[in-house]
Coordinates of C-alpha atoms in Angstrom, one line a residue:
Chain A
X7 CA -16.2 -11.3 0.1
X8 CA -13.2 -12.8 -1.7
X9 CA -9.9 -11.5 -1.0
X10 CA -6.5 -10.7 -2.8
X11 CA -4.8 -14.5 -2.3
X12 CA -1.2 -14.8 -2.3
X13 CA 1.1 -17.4 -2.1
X14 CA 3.0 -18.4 -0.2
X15 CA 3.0 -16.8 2.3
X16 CA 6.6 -17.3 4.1
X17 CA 9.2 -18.1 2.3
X18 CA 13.1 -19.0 2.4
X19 CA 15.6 -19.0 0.2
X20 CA 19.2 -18.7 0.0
X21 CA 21.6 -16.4 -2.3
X22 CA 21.5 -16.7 -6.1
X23 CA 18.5 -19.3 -5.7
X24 CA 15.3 -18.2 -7.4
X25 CA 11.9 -17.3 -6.1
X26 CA 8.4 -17.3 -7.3
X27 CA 5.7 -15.5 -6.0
X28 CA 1.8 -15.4 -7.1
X29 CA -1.0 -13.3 -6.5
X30 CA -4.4 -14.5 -6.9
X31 CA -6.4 -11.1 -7.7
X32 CA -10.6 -10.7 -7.0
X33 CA -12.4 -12.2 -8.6
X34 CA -13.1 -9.6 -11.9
X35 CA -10.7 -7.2 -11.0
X36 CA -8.2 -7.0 -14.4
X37 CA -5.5 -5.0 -13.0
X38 CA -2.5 -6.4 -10.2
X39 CA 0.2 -3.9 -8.3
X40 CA 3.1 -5.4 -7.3
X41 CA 4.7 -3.4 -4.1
X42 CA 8.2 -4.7 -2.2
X43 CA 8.0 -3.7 1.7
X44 CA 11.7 -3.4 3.0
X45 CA 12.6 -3.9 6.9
X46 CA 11.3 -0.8 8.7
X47 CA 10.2 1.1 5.1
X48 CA 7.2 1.6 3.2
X49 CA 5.7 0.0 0.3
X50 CA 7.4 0.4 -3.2
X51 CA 5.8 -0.3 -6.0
X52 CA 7.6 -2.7 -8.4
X53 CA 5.1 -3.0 -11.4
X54 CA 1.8 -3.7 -12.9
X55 CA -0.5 -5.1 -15.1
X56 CA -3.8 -4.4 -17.3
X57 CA -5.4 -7.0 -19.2
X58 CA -2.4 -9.3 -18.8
X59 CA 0.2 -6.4 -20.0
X60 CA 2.6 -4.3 -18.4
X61 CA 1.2 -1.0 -17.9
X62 CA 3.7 0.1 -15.8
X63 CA 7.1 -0.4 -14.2
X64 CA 8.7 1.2 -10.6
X65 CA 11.5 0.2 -9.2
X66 CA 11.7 -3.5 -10.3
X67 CA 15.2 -4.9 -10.4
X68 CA 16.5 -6.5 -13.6
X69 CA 16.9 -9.7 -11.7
X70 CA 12.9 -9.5 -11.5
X71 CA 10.1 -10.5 -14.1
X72 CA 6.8 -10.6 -14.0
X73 CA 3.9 -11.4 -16.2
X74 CA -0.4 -11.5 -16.1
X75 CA -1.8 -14.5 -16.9
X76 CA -5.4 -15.2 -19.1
X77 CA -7.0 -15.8 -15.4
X78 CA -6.2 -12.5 -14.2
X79 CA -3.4 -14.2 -11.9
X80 CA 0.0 -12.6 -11.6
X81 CA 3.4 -14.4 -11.1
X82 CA 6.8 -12.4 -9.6
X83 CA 9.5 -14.3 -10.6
X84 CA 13.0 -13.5 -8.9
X85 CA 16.7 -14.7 -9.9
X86 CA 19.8 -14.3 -8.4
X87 CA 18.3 -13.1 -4.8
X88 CA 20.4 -11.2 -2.7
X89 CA 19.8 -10.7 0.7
X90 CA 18.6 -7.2 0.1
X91 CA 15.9 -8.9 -1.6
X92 CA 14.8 -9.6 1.9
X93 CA 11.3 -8.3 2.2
X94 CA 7.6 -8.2 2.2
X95 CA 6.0 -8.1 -1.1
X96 CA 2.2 -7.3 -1.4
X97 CA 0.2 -7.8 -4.2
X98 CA -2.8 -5.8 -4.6
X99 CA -5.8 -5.7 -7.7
X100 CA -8.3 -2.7 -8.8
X101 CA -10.8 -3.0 -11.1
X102 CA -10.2 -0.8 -13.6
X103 CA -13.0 2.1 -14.4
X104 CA -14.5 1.4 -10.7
X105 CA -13.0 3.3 -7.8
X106 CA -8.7 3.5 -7.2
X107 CA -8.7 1.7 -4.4
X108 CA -6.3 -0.9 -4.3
X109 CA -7.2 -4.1 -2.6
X110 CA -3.9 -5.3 -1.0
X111 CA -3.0 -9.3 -0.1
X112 CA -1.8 -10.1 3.0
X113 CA 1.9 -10.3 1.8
X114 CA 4.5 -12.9 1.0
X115 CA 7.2 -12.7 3.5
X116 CA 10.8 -14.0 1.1
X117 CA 13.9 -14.1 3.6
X118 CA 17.0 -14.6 1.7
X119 CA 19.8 -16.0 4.1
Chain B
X2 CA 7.3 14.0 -8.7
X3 CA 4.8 13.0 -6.2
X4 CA 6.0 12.7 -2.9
X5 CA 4.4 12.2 0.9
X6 CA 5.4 12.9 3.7
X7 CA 4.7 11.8 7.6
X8 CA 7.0 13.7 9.5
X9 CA 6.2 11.9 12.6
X10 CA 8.1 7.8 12.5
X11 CA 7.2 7.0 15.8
X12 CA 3.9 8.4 18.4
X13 CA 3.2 7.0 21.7
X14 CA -0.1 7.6 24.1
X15 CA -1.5 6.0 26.9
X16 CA -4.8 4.6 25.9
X17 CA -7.6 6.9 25.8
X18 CA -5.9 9.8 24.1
X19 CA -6.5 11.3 21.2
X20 CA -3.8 11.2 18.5
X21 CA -3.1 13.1 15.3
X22 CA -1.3 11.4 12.5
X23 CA 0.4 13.6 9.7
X24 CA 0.4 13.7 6.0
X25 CA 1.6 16.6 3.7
X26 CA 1.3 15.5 -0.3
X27 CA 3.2 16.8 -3.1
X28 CA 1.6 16.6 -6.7
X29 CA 1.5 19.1 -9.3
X30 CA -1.9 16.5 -10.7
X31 CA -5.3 18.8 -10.4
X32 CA -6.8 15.4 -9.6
X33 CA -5.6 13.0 -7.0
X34 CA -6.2 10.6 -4.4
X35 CA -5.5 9.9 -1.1
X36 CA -5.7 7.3 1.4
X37 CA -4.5 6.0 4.4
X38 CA -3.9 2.5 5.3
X39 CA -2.9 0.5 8.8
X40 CA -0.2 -2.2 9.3
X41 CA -0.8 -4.2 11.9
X42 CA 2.4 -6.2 13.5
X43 CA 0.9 -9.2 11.3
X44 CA 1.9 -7.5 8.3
X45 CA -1.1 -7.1 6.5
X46 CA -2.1 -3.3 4.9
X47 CA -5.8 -2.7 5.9
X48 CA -7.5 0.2 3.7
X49 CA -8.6 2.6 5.9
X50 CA -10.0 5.2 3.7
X51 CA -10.1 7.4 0.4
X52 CA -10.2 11.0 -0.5
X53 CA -10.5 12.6 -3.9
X54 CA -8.7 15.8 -4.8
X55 CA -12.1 17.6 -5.7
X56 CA -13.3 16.5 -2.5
X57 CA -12.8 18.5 0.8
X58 CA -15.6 17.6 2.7
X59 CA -13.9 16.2 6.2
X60 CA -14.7 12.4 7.5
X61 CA -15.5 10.5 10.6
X62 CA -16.0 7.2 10.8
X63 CA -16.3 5.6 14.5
X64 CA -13.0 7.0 16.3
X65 CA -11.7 7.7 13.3
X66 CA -11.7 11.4 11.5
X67 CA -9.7 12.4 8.5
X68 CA -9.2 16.5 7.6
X69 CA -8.1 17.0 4.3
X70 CA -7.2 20.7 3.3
X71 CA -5.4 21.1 -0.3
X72 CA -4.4 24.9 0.9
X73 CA -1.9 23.2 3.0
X74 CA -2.1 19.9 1.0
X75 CA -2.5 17.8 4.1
X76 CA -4.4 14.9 4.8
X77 CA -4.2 14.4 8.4
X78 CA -6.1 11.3 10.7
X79 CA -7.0 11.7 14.1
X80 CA -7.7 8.6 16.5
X81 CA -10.1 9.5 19.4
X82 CA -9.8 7.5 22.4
X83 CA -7.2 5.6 21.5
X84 CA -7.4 1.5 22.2
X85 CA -4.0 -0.6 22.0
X86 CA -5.8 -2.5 19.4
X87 CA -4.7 1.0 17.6
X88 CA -0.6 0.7 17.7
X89 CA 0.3 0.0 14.2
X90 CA 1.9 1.3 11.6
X91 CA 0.1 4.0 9.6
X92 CA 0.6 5.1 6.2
X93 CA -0.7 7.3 4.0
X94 CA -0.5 7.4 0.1
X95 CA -1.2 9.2 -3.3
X96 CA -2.1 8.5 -6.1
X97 CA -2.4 10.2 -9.6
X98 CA -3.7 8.9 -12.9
X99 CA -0.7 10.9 -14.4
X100 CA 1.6 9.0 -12.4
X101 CA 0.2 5.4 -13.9
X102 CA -2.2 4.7 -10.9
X103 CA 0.5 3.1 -8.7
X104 CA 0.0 4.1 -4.9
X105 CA 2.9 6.6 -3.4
X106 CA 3.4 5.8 0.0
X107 CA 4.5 8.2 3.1
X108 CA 7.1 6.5 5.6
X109 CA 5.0 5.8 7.7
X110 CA 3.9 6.5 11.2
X111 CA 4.5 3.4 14.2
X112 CA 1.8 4.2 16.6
X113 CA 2.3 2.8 20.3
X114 CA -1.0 2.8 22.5
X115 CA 0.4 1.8 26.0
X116 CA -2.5 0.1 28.3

């Protein structure tokens, strides 16, 4: 069965560059999660989308945008990255009005040096 | 405020033990969900499994069992017979529709299976 695709996968950047990450969600499924994984700490949630708008917003720096494409794919863009920024982001998508699972990605690992 | 808790960051057996993992939930929702996922060292969350609020009934699934009691709103998983194909990080989560359906996640618990 098709999978939550994200991309890329590693990534490195340096201070104040930007960053863009995508998530490809299953195929159907019309909602995407966006989570940031810290060193050693659990998964945060950032923000979402339904139907290609925000439903709802975490703790998603200002330096951060993201938006839901007509394909159902999502795109996290970052400015300014700190090193703080350092982190594992997942992606995950649900189909809304079926169960609440979440179906994660495998994660985009961004190292800011 | 939702909130969850794994009191336990860090557990460590010899393979072949069985091992409790830890979750106590806070929600003031009637209807909820829970769920516990693993992390691998790759990095990956796998879904492990899914409770409903209205649902009590316990699980097993292979080595895996889950106990779910709201009275003491805990949703605790135990690994029999551990393998070291088990260390990983554990986590478990809620979530609420009146919360906007994003997943709460505990700390997490970094199980070590030694050989």
């Amino acid at each position: 069965a098709a999978g939550v695709i994200q991309s890329p996968r590693h990534l490195i950047k340096e201070k104040r560059e930007t960053a863009t990450l995508k998530c490809y969600p299953i195929p159907r499924h019309d909602t995407v999660y966006w989570y940031q994984q810290g060193p050693g700490q659990d998964p945060q949630f950032l923000i979402s989308f339904y139907e290609k708008m925000q439903s709802d917003k975490g703790s998603i720096p200002d330096r951060f945008s993201a938006q839901q494409f007509s394909d159902y794919h999502s795109e996290l863009n970052m400015s300014s990255l700190e090193l703080g920024d350092s982190a594992l982001y997942f992606c995950a998508s649900r189909k809304q009005g079926s169960d609440y699972e979440q179906y994660f990605g495998p994660g985009t690992r961004l190292t800011v040096t | 405020a939702q909130k969850v808790t794994q009191a336990q960051t860090e557990i460590s057996v010899v393979e072949k033990e069985d091992v409790t993992l830890d979750c106590v939930y806070e929600t003031r929702d009637t209807t909820y969900y829970l769920f516990w996922y693993k992390q691998p060292p790759s990095g990956e969350l796998v879904f492990l499994i899914r409770r409903n609020s209205f649902d009590e009934q316990n699980e097993i699934s292979g080595r895996y069992s889950w106990n779910f009691q709201k009275s003491t709103s805990s949703f605790n998983f135990t690994i029999t017979a551990s393998q070291v194909v088990d260390s990983a990080v554990y986590f478990c989560a809620l979530l609420t529709n009146n919360a906007g359906n994003m997943l709460t996640f505990g700390g997490g618990t970094r199980l070590m299976v030694k050989p």
